[in-house]
mmCIF file of C-alpha atoms in Angstrom:
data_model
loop_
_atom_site.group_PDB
_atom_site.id
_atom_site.type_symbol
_atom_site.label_atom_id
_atom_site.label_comp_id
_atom_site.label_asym_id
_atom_site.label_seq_id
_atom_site.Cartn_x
_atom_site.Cartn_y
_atom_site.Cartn_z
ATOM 1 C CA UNK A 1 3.157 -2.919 1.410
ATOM 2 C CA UNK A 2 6.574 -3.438 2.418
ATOM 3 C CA UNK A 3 8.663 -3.183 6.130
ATOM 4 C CA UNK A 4 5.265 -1.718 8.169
ATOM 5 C CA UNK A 5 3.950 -5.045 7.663
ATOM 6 C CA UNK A 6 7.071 -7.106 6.998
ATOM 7 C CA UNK A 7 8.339 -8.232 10.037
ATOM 8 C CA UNK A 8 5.152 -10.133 11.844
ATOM 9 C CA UNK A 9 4.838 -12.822 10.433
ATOM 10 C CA UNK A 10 6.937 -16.024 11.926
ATOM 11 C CA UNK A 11 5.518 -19.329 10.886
ATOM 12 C CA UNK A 12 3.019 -22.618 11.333
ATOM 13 C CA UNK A 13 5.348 -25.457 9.402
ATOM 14 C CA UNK A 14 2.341 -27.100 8.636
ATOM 15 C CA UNK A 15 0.346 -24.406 6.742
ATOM 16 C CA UNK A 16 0.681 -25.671 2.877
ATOM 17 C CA UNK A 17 -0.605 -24.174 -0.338
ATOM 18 C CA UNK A 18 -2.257 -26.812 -2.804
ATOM 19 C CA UNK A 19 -0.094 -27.444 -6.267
ATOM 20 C CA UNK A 20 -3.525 -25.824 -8.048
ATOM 21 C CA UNK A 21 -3.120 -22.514 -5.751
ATOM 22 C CA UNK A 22 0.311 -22.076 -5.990
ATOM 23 C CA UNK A 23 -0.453 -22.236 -10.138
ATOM 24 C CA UNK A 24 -3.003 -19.746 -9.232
ATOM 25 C CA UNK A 25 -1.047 -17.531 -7.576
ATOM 26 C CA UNK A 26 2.647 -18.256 -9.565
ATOM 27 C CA UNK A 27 0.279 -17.006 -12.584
ATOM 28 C CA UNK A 28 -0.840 -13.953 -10.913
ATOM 29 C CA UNK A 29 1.924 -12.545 -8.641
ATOM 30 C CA UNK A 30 6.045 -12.584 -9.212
ATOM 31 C CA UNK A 31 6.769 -14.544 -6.269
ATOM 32 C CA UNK A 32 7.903 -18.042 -7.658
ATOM 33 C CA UNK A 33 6.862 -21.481 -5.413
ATOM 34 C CA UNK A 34 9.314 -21.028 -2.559
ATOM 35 C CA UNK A 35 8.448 -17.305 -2.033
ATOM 36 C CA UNK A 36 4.748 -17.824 -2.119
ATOM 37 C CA UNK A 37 4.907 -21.705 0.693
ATOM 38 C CA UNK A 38 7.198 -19.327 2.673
ATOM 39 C CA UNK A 39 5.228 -16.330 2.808
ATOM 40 C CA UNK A 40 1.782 -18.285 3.223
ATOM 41 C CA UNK A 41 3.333 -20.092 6.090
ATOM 42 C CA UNK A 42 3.882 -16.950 8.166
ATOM 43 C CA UNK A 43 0.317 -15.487 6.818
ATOM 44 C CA UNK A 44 -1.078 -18.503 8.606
ATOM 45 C CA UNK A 45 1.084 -18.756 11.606
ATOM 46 C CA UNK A 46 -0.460 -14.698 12.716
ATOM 47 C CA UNK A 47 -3.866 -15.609 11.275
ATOM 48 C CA UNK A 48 -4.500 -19.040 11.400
ATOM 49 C CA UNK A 49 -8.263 -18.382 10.412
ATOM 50 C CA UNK A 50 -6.904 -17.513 6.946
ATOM 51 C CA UNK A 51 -7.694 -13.832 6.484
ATOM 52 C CA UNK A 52 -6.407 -10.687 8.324
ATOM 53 C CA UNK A 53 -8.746 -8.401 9.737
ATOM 54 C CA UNK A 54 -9.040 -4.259 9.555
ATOM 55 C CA UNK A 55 -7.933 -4.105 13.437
ATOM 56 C CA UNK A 56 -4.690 -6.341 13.149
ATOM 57 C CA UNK A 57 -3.502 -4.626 9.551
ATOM 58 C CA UNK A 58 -3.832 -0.987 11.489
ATOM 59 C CA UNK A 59 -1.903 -2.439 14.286
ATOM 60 C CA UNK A 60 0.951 -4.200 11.943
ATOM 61 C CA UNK A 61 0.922 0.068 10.797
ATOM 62 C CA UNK A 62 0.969 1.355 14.536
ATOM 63 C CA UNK A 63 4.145 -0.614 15.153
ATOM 64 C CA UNK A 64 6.082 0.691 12.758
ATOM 65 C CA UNK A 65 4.987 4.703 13.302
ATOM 66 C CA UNK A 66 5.088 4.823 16.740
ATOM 67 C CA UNK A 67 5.002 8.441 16.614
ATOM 68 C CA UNK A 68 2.257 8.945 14.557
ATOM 69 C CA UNK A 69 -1.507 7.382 14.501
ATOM 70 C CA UNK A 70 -1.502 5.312 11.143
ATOM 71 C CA UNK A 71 -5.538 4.351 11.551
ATOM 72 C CA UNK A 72 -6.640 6.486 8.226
ATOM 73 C CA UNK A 73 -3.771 5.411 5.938
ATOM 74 C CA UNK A 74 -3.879 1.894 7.439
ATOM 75 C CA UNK A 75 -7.916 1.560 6.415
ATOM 76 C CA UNK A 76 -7.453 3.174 3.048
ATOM 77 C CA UNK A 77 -5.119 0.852 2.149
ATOM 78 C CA UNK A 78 -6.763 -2.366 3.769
ATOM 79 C CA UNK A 79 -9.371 -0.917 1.319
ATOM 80 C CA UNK A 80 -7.079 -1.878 -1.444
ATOM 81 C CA UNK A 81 -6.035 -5.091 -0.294
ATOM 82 C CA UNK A 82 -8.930 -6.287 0.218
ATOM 83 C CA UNK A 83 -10.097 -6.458 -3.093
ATOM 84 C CA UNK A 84 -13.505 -8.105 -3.049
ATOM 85 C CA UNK A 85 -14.362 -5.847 -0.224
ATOM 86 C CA UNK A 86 -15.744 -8.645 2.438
ATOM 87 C CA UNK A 87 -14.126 -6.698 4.829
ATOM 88 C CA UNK A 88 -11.273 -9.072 5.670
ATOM 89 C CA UNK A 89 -7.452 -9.619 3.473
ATOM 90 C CA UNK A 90 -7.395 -13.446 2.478
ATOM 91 C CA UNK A 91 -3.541 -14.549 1.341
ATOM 92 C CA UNK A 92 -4.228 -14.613 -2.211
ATOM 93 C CA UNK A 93 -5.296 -10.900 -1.964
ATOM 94 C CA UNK A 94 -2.696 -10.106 0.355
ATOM 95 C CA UNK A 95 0.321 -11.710 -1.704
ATOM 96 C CA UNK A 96 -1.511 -10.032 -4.982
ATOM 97 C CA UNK A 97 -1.238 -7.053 -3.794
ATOM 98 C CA UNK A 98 2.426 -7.625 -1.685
ATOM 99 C CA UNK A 99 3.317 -8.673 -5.642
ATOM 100 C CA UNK A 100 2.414 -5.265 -7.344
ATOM 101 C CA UNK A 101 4.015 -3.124 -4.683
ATOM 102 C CA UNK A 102 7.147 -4.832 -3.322
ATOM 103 C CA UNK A 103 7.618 -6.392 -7.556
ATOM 104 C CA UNK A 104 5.333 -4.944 -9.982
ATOM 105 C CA UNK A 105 6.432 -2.472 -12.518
ATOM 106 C CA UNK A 106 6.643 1.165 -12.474
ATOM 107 C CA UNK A 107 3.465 1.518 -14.347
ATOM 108 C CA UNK A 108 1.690 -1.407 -11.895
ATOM 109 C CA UNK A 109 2.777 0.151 -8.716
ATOM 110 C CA UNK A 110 0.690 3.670 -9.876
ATOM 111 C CA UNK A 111 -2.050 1.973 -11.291
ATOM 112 C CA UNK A 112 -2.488 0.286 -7.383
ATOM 113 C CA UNK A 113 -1.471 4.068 -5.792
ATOM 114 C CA UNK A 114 -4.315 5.580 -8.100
ATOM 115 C CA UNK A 115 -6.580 3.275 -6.712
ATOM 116 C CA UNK A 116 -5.199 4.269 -3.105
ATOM 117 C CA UNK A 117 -6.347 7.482 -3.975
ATOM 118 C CA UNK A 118 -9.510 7.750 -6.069
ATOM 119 C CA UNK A 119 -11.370 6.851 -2.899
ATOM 120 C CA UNK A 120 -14.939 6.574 -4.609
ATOM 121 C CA UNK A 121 -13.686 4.510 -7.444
ATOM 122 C CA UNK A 122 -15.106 6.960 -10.242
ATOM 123 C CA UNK A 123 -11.524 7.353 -12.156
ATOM 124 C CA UNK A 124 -10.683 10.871 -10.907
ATOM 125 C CA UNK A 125 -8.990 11.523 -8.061
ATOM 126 C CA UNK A 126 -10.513 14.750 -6.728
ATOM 127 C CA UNK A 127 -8.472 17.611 -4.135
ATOM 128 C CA UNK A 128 -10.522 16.125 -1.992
ATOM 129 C CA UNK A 129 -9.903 12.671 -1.892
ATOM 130 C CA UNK A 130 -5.849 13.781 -2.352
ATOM 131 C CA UNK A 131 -6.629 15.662 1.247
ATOM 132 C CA UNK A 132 -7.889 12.735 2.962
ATOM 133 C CA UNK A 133 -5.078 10.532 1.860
ATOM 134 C CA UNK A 134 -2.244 13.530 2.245
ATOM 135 C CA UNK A 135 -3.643 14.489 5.488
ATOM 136 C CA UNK A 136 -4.114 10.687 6.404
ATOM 137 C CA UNK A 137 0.016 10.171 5.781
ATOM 138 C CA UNK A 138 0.558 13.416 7.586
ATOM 139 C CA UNK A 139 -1.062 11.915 10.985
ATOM 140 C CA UNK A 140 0.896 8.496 10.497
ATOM 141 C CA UNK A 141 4.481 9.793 9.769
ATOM 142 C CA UNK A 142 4.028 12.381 12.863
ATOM 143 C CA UNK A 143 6.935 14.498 13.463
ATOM 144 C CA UNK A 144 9.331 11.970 11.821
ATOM 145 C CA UNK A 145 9.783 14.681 8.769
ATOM 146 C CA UNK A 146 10.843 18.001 8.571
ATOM 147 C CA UNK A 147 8.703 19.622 5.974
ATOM 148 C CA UNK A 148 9.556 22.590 3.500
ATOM 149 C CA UNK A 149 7.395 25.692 4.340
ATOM 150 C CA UNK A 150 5.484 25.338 1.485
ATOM 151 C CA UNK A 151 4.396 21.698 2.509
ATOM 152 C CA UNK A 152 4.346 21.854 5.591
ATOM 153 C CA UNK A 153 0.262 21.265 5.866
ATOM 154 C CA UNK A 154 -1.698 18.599 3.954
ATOM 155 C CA UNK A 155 -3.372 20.961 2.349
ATOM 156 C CA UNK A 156 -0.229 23.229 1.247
ATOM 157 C CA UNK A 157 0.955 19.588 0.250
ATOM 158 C CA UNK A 158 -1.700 18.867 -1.642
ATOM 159 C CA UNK A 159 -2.198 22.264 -3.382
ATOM 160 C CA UNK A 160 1.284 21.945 -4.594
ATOM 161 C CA UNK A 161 0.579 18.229 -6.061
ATOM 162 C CA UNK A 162 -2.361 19.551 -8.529
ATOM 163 C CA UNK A 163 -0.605 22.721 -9.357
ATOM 164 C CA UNK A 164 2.206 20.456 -10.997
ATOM 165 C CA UNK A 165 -0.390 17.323 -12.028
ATOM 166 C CA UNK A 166 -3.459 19.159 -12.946
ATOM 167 C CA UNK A 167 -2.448 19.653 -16.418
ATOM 168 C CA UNK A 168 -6.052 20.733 -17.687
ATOM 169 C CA UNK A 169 -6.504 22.601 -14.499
ATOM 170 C CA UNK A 170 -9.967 20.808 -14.026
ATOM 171 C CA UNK A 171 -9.961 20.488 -9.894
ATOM 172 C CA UNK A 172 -9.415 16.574 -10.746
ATOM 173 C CA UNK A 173 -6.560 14.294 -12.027
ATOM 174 C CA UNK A 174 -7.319 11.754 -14.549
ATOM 175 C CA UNK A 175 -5.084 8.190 -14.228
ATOM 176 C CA UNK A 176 -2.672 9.616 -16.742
ATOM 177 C CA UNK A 177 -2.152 13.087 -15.257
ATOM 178 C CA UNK A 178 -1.656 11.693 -12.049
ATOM 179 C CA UNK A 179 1.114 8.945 -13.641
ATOM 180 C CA UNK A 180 2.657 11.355 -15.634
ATOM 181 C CA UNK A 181 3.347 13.721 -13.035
ATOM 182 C CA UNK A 182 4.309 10.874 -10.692
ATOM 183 C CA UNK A 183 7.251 9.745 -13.379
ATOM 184 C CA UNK A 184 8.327 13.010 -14.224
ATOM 185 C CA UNK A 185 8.725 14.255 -10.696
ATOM 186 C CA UNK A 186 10.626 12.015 -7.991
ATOM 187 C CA UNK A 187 9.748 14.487 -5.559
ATOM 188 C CA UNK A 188 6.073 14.158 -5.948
ATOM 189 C CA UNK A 189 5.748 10.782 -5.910
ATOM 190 C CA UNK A 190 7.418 10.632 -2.305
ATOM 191 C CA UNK A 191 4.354 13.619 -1.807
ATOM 192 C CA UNK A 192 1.980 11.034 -2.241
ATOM 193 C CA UNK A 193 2.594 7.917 -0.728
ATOM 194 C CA UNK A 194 5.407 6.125 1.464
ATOM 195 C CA UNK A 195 7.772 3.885 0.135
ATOM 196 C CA UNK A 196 5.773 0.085 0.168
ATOM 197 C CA UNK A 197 9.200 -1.250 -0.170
ATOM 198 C CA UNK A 198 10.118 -0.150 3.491
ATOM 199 C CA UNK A 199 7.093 -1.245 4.751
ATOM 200 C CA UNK A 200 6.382 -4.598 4.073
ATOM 201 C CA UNK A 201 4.702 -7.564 5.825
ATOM 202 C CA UNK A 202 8.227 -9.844 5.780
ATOM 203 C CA UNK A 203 8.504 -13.107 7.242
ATOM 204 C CA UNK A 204 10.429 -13.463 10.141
ATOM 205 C CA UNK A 205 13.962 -14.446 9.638
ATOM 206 C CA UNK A 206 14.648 -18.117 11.773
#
């Protein structure tokens, strides 16, 4: 996630990651030991009980789409985040995730937007679940866009996504027709999700 969440976290001086956690996480993310004391600092300073809850990550969303009501895409992707599903975002899932989408690789960044999308976790995402996301994004970005005609409903939106992806035109994308189509269209891959990289949870700058 990327500038939504970027800019609210200012920081507790005395919040400190161990030496074996920052091997933990300098092993699993691409922020090196700086990055990661500096970004845990602010994590604590905003939630000094150590995890972020479903309420303050959808209102971290609701300040940066003012015009729009970012609630459904906010929970889907706290769904993400929170990766053991205790219903809280510790920092190491937090920063994980932070990693892949503000760092990771092409190929990383769609395997975590595939998750965003195949909402019951069976592998497929179905027109259904691509509604509920589309139509989710719709309601947060408001009347910041001016849509094309033919996308100018979720559902015209997502018709158009499966038409293109859908290569075996079984009402459901696999992982690989949903990647593929992402890489070969630019256009489609701003269809499905904003751009993490302008909406971020950044430290404040001192």
């Amino acid at each position: 996630l990327s500038s939504g969440i970027n800019a609210e976290y200012g920081g507790n001086e005395q919040a400190k990651l161990s030496p074996e956690e920052l091997r933990e996480l300098e092993d699993s993310t691409y922020f090196d030991k700086r990055e990661l004391q500096k970004w845990f600092r602010e994590f604590m300073k905003d939630c000094p009980s150590g995890s972020l809850s479903k309420d303050d990550f959808i209102r971290i969303y609701q300040q940066f789409f003012p015009q729009g009501d970012p609630t459904q895409f906010a929970t889907h992707v706290f769904k993400v985040f929170d990766s053991n599903s205790d219903g809280c975002i510790s920092f190491k899932e937090f920063i994980v995730a932070l990693s892949v989408t503000s760092k990771g690789s092409l190929d990383e960044k769609l395997d975590w937007a595939f998750s965003l999308y195949d909402l019951d976790g069976d592998g497929y995402i179905s027109s259904a679940e691509m509604l509920s996301i589309v139509t989710s994004i719709y309601e947060m970005i408001g009347n910041m866009l001016h849509l094309p005609k033919d996308e100018d409903t979720p559902q015209k939106r997502v018709r158009k996504i499966f038409m293109q992806m859908d290569q075996d035109n079984d009402g459901r994308l696999t992982k690989q027709e949903f990647k593929d189509g992402s890489k070969t269209d630019s256009f489609i891959v701003q269809a499905l999700s904003i751009d993490y990289d302008q909406s971020k949870i950044e430290p404040k700058k001192s």
